Amino acid sequence: MSMFLSATRRALLRHGAAVLAFGAGLLSLPALAAEPLKVAFVYVGPIGDAGWTYSHEQGRLALEKALPGQVKTTYVESVPEGADAERVIRQLAADGNQLIFTTSFGYMEATLKVARLFPKTVFMHATGYKTAKNVGVYEARAYESSYLLGVLAGGKTKSNTLGFVASFPIPEVIRNIDAFTLGAQSVNPKIKTKVIWVNTWYDPGKERQAAETLIAQGADVLSQNTDSAAVLQTAQQKGVYACGRNSDMSRFAPSAQLAAGIVDWGPFYIQTARDVIAGTWKSASTRWGVAEGMVDVAALLPGLPAPTLKAYGDQKKALAEHRFEVFQGPIKDQSGALRVAAGSQLTTEQLMALDWYVHGVDAPLPR
């Protein structure tokens, strides 16, 4: 790891940092007229050409394109969660980066710890729930696209069995499994969803094996909360369907990708950098979805049934207009107990702590 970090340090852009000053909870950056804002990104996986890290990289590139001369960006990819992340984040701050995006849930504690050491640096943590004076959190309401993918899957399945390749049993992932199932059940009440946990964000071998197991269990449409295209490639090979995650993966499975849930981080990265440059940035929890244009579904497979496309279009429009929430009642849990009554919905706090499956998920939840 020491060789990796030394290579990382050599690769990081080295320009003089502007002077930062705290005032009334805001960051004022008067020196940035002469110096570009130095912005760093920490990625949990390789950039590759699809998936979670790839989508963040597209956001970084959009930031550079939108603010030429005003920002100078760098990144470190394939940073494990834990002690390695803390070392990398600390080095990026020490090297004068004034805005640092840490883009994986497992970076939360490391981000907070380093932020205490660098109080004049702005840190933004993806998918977390802990903030500080110089730490904000941001998240895409990806469960909205999971719901819409479920609508499409529910209209396409012949076995009434869906499969989900899951990473870690955290609320973010459980939300996506539940939303996928709820979306499918909205058009096909007979749906059940089988889940296999691989305990990694990126491992094509494990993802492929999990996909093969789910298909052997009868699943004919798969989804995932992992980062490689292995699930899509397996679906292509086995003659079933799968959903892309975080970016369009159709190049890997042209006849198997049912659709892709995508995330556009660019507008958020651009707005955050502008706020820091202007001295108006404040720590906050930001969660954007379909209505804000951060979350969408793309690359729908041609030939989907007309009733399914109508249901999908109606639900997407309702989400965009804030007329519908994925986790609005009535919702029963896996045991059949009513968890969300008709006329109510899960609060943000409940969503951030979600630790139960909805009715129809046919798998144990790791504890």
Coordinates of C-alpha atoms in Angstrom, one line a residue:
M1 CA 0.0 0.0 0.0
S2 CA 2.9 2.4 0.7
M3 CA 4.0 2.0 -3.0
F4 CA 0.4 2.8 -4.1
L5 CA 0.2 5.9 -1.9
S6 CA 3.5 7.2 -3.1
A7 CA 2.4 6.8 -6.7
T8 CA -0.8 8.5 -5.8
R9 CA 1.0 11.4 -4.3
R10 CA 3.1 11.8 -7.4
A11 CA 0.0 11.7 -9.5
L12 CA -2.0 14.3 -7.5
L13 CA -2.0 17.8 -9.0
R14 CA 0.2 20.3 -7.0
H15 CA -0.9 23.9 -7.1
G16 CA -0.9 26.5 -4.3
A17 CA -4.0 26.3 -2.1
A18 CA -6.1 29.4 -1.7
V19 CA -6.7 30.8 1.8
L20 CA -10.0 29.6 3.4
A21 CA -11.8 31.4 6.2
F22 CA -14.8 30.3 8.2
G23 CA -17.5 32.8 8.8
A24 CA -21.1 32.3 10.1
G25 CA -21.0 28.6 9.0
L26 CA -20.0 29.6 5.4
L27 CA -16.7 29.3 3.6
S28 CA -15.3 32.5 2.1
L29 CA -12.8 32.1 -0.7
P30 CA -11.5 35.5 -1.8
A31 CA -8.2 34.2 -3.1
L32 CA -9.7 32.0 -5.7
A33 CA -9.8 34.7 -8.4
A34 CA -6.2 34.0 -9.1
E35 CA -6.0 30.3 -8.2
P36 CA -8.4 27.5 -9.4
L37 CA -10.3 25.6 -6.7
K38 CA -8.6 22.3 -6.2
V39 CA -11.1 19.5 -6.1
A40 CA -10.4 15.8 -5.4
F41 CA -12.4 12.6 -5.7
V42 CA -12.0 9.3 -3.9
Y43 CA -13.3 6.3 -5.8
V44 CA -14.0 2.9 -4.2
G45 CA -13.5 1.0 -7.5
P46 CA -11.8 1.3 -10.8
I47 CA -13.3 3.8 -13.2
G48 CA -13.8 1.3 -16.0
D49 CA -16.5 2.1 -18.5
A50 CA -19.7 1.4 -16.5
G51 CA -21.2 1.5 -13.0
W52 CA -20.9 3.5 -9.8
T53 CA -17.4 4.8 -10.1
Y54 CA -17.7 5.4 -13.8
S55 CA -20.8 7.6 -13.1
H56 CA -18.9 9.7 -10.6
E57 CA -16.0 10.1 -13.0
Q58 CA -18.4 11.4 -15.6
G59 CA -19.6 13.9 -13.0
R60 CA -16.0 15.0 -12.4
L61 CA -15.4 15.5 -16.1
A62 CA -18.7 17.5 -16.4
L63 CA -17.4 19.7 -13.6
E64 CA -14.1 20.4 -15.4
K65 CA -16.0 21.2 -18.6
A66 CA -18.5 23.5 -16.9
L67 CA -15.9 25.5 -14.9
P68 CA -12.8 25.7 -17.1
G69 CA -10.0 27.7 -15.3
Q70 CA -12.0 27.8 -12.1
V71 CA -11.4 24.3 -10.9
K72 CA -8.5 21.8 -11.1
T73 CA -9.6 18.3 -10.3
T74 CA -7.8 15.0 -9.4
Y75 CA -8.9 11.6 -8.3
V76 CA -7.7 8.4 -6.7
E77 CA -9.5 5.1 -7.8
S78 CA -9.8 1.7 -6.2
V79 CA -9.4 2.9 -2.6
P80 CA -10.5 0.3 -0.1
E81 CA -12.9 1.4 2.7
G82 CA -11.2 1.6 6.1
A83 CA -7.7 2.6 7.1
D84 CA -6.5 2.9 3.5
A85 CA -9.3 5.4 2.7
E86 CA -8.3 7.6 5.7
R87 CA -4.7 7.8 4.5
V88 CA -5.7 8.7 1.0
I89 CA -8.2 11.4 2.1
R90 CA -5.7 12.8 4.6
Q91 CA -3.1 13.1 1.9
L92 CA -5.4 14.8 -0.5
A93 CA -6.3 17.4 2.1
A94 CA -2.6 17.8 3.0
D95 CA -1.8 18.4 -0.7
G96 CA -4.1 21.4 -0.7
N97 CA -7.3 20.2 -2.2
Q98 CA -10.0 22.5 -0.9
L99 CA -13.0 20.4 -1.8
I100 CA -12.9 16.6 -1.5
F101 CA -15.7 14.2 -2.6
T102 CA -15.5 10.8 -0.9
T103 CA -17.8 8.6 -3.0
S104 CA -18.6 5.5 -1.0
F105 CA -20.7 4.7 2.1
G106 CA -17.7 3.1 3.8
Y107 CA -15.7 6.3 3.7
M108 CA -18.0 8.0 6.2
E109 CA -15.9 7.7 9.4
A110 CA -12.6 8.3 7.6
T111 CA -14.0 11.4 6.1
L112 CA -15.2 12.8 9.4
K113 CA -11.9 12.0 11.1
V114 CA -9.8 13.7 8.5
A115 CA -12.3 16.7 8.4
R116 CA -11.5 17.4 12.0
L117 CA -7.8 17.7 11.1
F118 CA -8.5 20.0 8.2
P119 CA -11.3 22.4 9.3
K120 CA -10.8 24.8 6.4
T121 CA -11.3 22.1 3.8
V122 CA -14.8 21.2 2.5
F123 CA -15.6 17.5 2.5
M124 CA -18.7 15.9 0.8
H125 CA -19.5 12.3 1.5
A126 CA -21.7 10.3 -0.8
T127 CA -24.6 8.2 0.7
G128 CA -23.7 8.9 4.3
Y129 CA -25.8 10.4 7.1
K130 CA -23.2 12.1 9.4
T131 CA -22.4 15.8 8.9
A132 CA -20.1 18.3 10.5
K133 CA -19.4 22.0 10.0
N134 CA -17.1 21.3 7.1
V135 CA -18.7 17.9 6.0
G136 CA -21.9 17.6 4.0
V137 CA -23.5 14.5 2.6
Y138 CA -25.2 13.8 -0.7
E139 CA -27.1 11.0 -2.2
A140 CA -29.1 10.1 -5.3
R141 CA -32.5 8.7 -4.5
A142 CA -31.5 5.6 -6.6
Y143 CA -34.4 3.6 -5.1
E144 CA -36.6 5.6 -7.5
S145 CA -34.9 4.2 -10.5
S146 CA -34.9 0.8 -8.8
Y147 CA -38.7 1.0 -8.5
L148 CA -39.0 1.9 -12.2
L149 CA -36.7 -0.9 -13.2
G150 CA -39.0 -3.2 -11.1
V151 CA -42.0 -2.0 -13.1
L152 CA -40.3 -3.1 -16.3
A153 CA -39.1 -6.3 -14.8
G154 CA -42.5 -7.2 -13.5
G155 CA -43.9 -6.8 -17.0
K156 CA -41.2 -8.9 -18.6
T157 CA -40.8 -11.9 -16.3
K158 CA -42.3 -15.2 -17.2
S159 CA -41.3 -17.1 -14.1
N160 CA -42.5 -14.4 -11.7
T161 CA -39.1 -14.7 -10.0
L162 CA -36.6 -11.8 -10.0
G163 CA -33.0 -11.9 -8.8
F164 CA -30.9 -9.3 -7.0
V165 CA -27.1 -9.3 -6.6
A166 CA -26.5 -7.2 -3.5
S167 CA -23.3 -5.8 -2.1
F168 CA -23.5 -5.0 1.6
P169 CA -26.6 -5.2 3.9
I170 CA -26.8 -1.4 4.5
P171 CA -30.0 0.7 4.2
E172 CA -29.0 2.1 0.8
V173 CA -28.9 -1.4 -0.7
I174 CA -32.0 -2.7 1.2
R175 CA -33.9 0.3 -0.2
N176 CA -33.0 -0.7 -3.7
I177 CA -34.0 -4.3 -3.2
D178 CA -37.4 -3.3 -1.6
A179 CA -38.1 -0.6 -4.3
F180 CA -37.3 -3.0 -7.1
T181 CA -39.7 -5.5 -5.6
L182 CA -42.4 -3.0 -5.0
G183 CA -42.2 -1.7 -8.6
A184 CA -42.5 -5.2 -10.0
Q185 CA -45.4 -6.0 -7.7
S186 CA -47.2 -2.8 -8.9
V187 CA -47.7 -4.6 -12.3
N188 CA -47.5 -8.2 -11.2
P189 CA -48.6 -9.0 -7.6
K190 CA -47.2 -12.6 -7.9
I191 CA -43.6 -11.4 -8.0
K192 CA -41.0 -12.7 -5.6
T193 CA -37.4 -11.5 -5.4
K194 CA -34.5 -13.7 -4.5
V195 CA -31.3 -12.0 -3.2
I196 CA -27.7 -13.1 -2.9
W197 CA -25.2 -10.9 -0.9
V198 CA -21.6 -10.8 -2.3
N199 CA -20.2 -8.5 0.4
T200 CA -18.3 -6.4 -2.1
W201 CA -18.9 -3.4 -4.3
Y202 CA -16.8 -4.7 -7.1
D203 CA -15.8 -8.3 -7.8
P204 CA -16.8 -9.6 -11.3
G205 CA -16.2 -13.2 -10.3
K206 CA -18.4 -13.1 -7.2
E207 CA -21.1 -11.1 -9.1
R208 CA -21.1 -13.6 -11.9
Q209 CA -21.4 -16.6 -9.6
A210 CA -24.3 -14.9 -7.7
A211 CA -26.0 -14.2 -11.0
E212 CA -25.6 -17.8 -12.1
T213 CA -27.1 -19.0 -8.8
L214 CA -30.1 -16.7 -9.1
I215 CA -30.8 -17.9 -12.6
A216 CA -30.5 -21.5 -11.4
Q217 CA -33.2 -20.6 -8.8
G218 CA -35.6 -19.5 -11.5
A219 CA -34.9 -15.8 -11.8
D220 CA -35.4 -14.5 -15.4
V221 CA -34.8 -10.8 -14.7
L222 CA -31.9 -9.7 -12.5
S223 CA -30.9 -6.4 -10.9
Q224 CA -27.8 -5.5 -8.8
N225 CA -26.2 -3.1 -6.4
T226 CA -22.7 -3.9 -7.4
D227 CA -20.4 -2.1 -9.8
S228 CA -19.3 -4.4 -12.6
A229 CA -21.1 -5.6 -15.8
A230 CA -20.7 -9.2 -14.8
V231 CA -24.4 -9.6 -14.0
L232 CA -25.4 -8.3 -17.4
Q233 CA -22.9 -10.4 -19.2
T234 CA -24.1 -13.5 -17.3
A235 CA -27.7 -12.7 -18.3
Q236 CA -26.6 -12.3 -21.9
Q237 CA -24.9 -15.7 -21.8
K238 CA -27.9 -17.4 -20.1
G239 CA -30.6 -15.9 -22.2
V240 CA -32.3 -13.9 -19.5
Y241 CA -32.6 -10.2 -18.7
A242 CA -30.9 -7.9 -16.3
C243 CA -30.9 -4.2 -15.4
G244 CA -27.9 -1.9 -15.6
R245 CA -26.9 -0.1 -12.5
N246 CA -25.7 3.6 -12.3
S247 CA -24.9 3.7 -16.0
D248 CA -26.0 2.2 -19.3
M249 CA -24.3 -1.2 -19.6
S250 CA -26.0 -2.3 -22.9
R251 CA -22.6 -2.5 -24.6
F252 CA -21.9 -5.6 -22.5
A253 CA -25.3 -7.2 -23.0
P254 CA -27.1 -5.7 -26.0
S255 CA -30.0 -8.2 -26.0
A256 CA -30.2 -8.8 -22.3
Q257 CA -30.2 -5.3 -20.7
L258 CA -33.8 -4.5 -19.9
A259 CA -33.0 -0.9 -19.0
A260 CA -30.4 0.9 -16.9
G261 CA -30.9 3.0 -13.8
I262 CA -28.5 5.9 -14.2
V263 CA -27.2 8.7 -12.0
D264 CA -26.0 12.1 -13.3
W265 CA -23.7 13.5 -10.6
G266 CA -22.5 16.4 -12.8
P267 CA -25.0 19.1 -11.8
F268 CA -24.5 18.5 -8.1
Y269 CA -20.7 18.6 -8.4
I270 CA -20.9 21.8 -10.5
Q271 CA -23.3 23.5 -8.0
T272 CA -21.2 22.5 -5.0
A273 CA -18.0 23.8 -6.5
R274 CA -19.7 27.1 -7.4
D275 CA -20.9 27.4 -3.8
V276 CA -17.4 26.8 -2.4
I277 CA -15.9 29.4 -4.8
A278 CA -18.6 31.9 -4.0
G279 CA -18.1 31.4 -0.3
T280 CA -21.8 30.3 0.1
W281 CA -21.3 26.6 0.8
K282 CA -23.1 25.3 3.9
S283 CA -23.0 21.8 5.4
A284 CA -26.2 20.0 4.5
S285 CA -27.8 16.6 3.5
T286 CA -28.8 16.7 -0.1
R287 CA -30.8 13.9 -1.7
W288 CA -31.8 14.4 -5.4
G289 CA -33.9 12.0 -7.5
V290 CA -36.0 11.8 -10.6
A291 CA -37.6 15.2 -10.0
E292 CA -34.2 17.0 -9.8
G293 CA -32.8 15.2 -12.8
M294 CA -30.1 13.2 -10.9
V295 CA -31.9 9.8 -11.2
D296 CA -33.3 8.4 -14.4
V297 CA -33.8 5.2 -16.4
A298 CA -32.3 4.9 -19.8
A299 CA -31.8 2.5 -22.7
L300 CA -35.1 0.6 -22.5
L301 CA -35.0 -2.6 -24.5
P302 CA -37.2 -2.4 -27.6
G303 CA -40.3 -4.4 -27.7
L304 CA -41.4 -4.1 -24.1
P305 CA -45.2 -4.8 -23.7
A306 CA -47.3 -1.6 -24.2
P307 CA -49.1 -2.0 -20.8
T308 CA -45.8 -2.2 -19.0
L309 CA -44.5 0.9 -20.8
K310 CA -47.6 2.8 -19.9
A311 CA -47.3 1.8 -16.2
Y312 CA -43.6 2.8 -16.3
G313 CA -44.3 6.1 -17.9
D314 CA -47.1 7.0 -15.5
Q315 CA -45.0 6.2 -12.5
K316 CA -42.0 8.1 -13.7
K317 CA -44.1 11.1 -14.4
A318 CA -45.7 10.9 -10.9
L319 CA -42.2 10.7 -9.4
A320 CA -41.0 13.7 -11.4
E321 CA -44.1 15.7 -10.3
H322 CA -43.8 14.6 -6.6
R323 CA -47.2 13.0 -6.8
F324 CA -45.9 9.6 -5.8
E325 CA -43.4 8.2 -3.3
V326 CA -41.9 4.8 -3.6
F327 CA -42.3 3.9 0.1
Q328 CA -45.9 5.1 0.5
G329 CA -48.4 2.8 2.2
P330 CA -49.8 0.3 2.4
I331 CA -46.6 -1.7 2.6
K332 CA -46.2 -5.0 4.4
D333 CA -42.9 -6.5 5.4
Q334 CA -41.5 -9.9 4.6
S335 CA -43.6 -11.5 7.4
G336 CA -46.8 -9.9 6.2
A337 CA -47.0 -7.4 9.0
L338 CA -48.2 -3.9 7.9
R339 CA -45.2 -1.5 8.2
V340 CA -46.5 1.5 6.4
A341 CA -50.2 2.3 6.6
A342 CA -52.3 3.6 3.7
G343 CA -52.0 7.4 3.5
S344 CA -48.6 7.6 5.1
Q345 CA -45.0 7.0 3.9
L346 CA -41.6 6.4 5.3
T347 CA -39.8 9.5 6.6
T348 CA -36.3 10.4 5.4
E349 CA -35.0 9.2 8.8
Q350 CA -36.7 5.8 8.4
L351 CA -35.4 5.4 4.9
M352 CA -31.9 6.1 6.0
A353 CA -32.2 3.4 8.7
L354 CA -34.2 0.9 6.7
D355 CA -33.4 -2.7 7.8
W356 CA -36.3 -4.8 6.7
Y357 CA -37.5 -6.4 3.5
V358 CA -40.9 -5.8 1.9
H359 CA -43.4 -8.7 1.4
G360 CA -42.3 -10.7 -1.6
V361 CA -38.5 -10.7 -1.0
D362 CA -37.7 -14.4 -0.8
A363 CA -34.3 -14.3 1.1
P364 CA -33.0 -13.9 4.7
L365 CA -31.7 -10.5 5.6
P366 CA -28.1 -10.7 7.0
R367 CA -27.8 -9.3 10.5

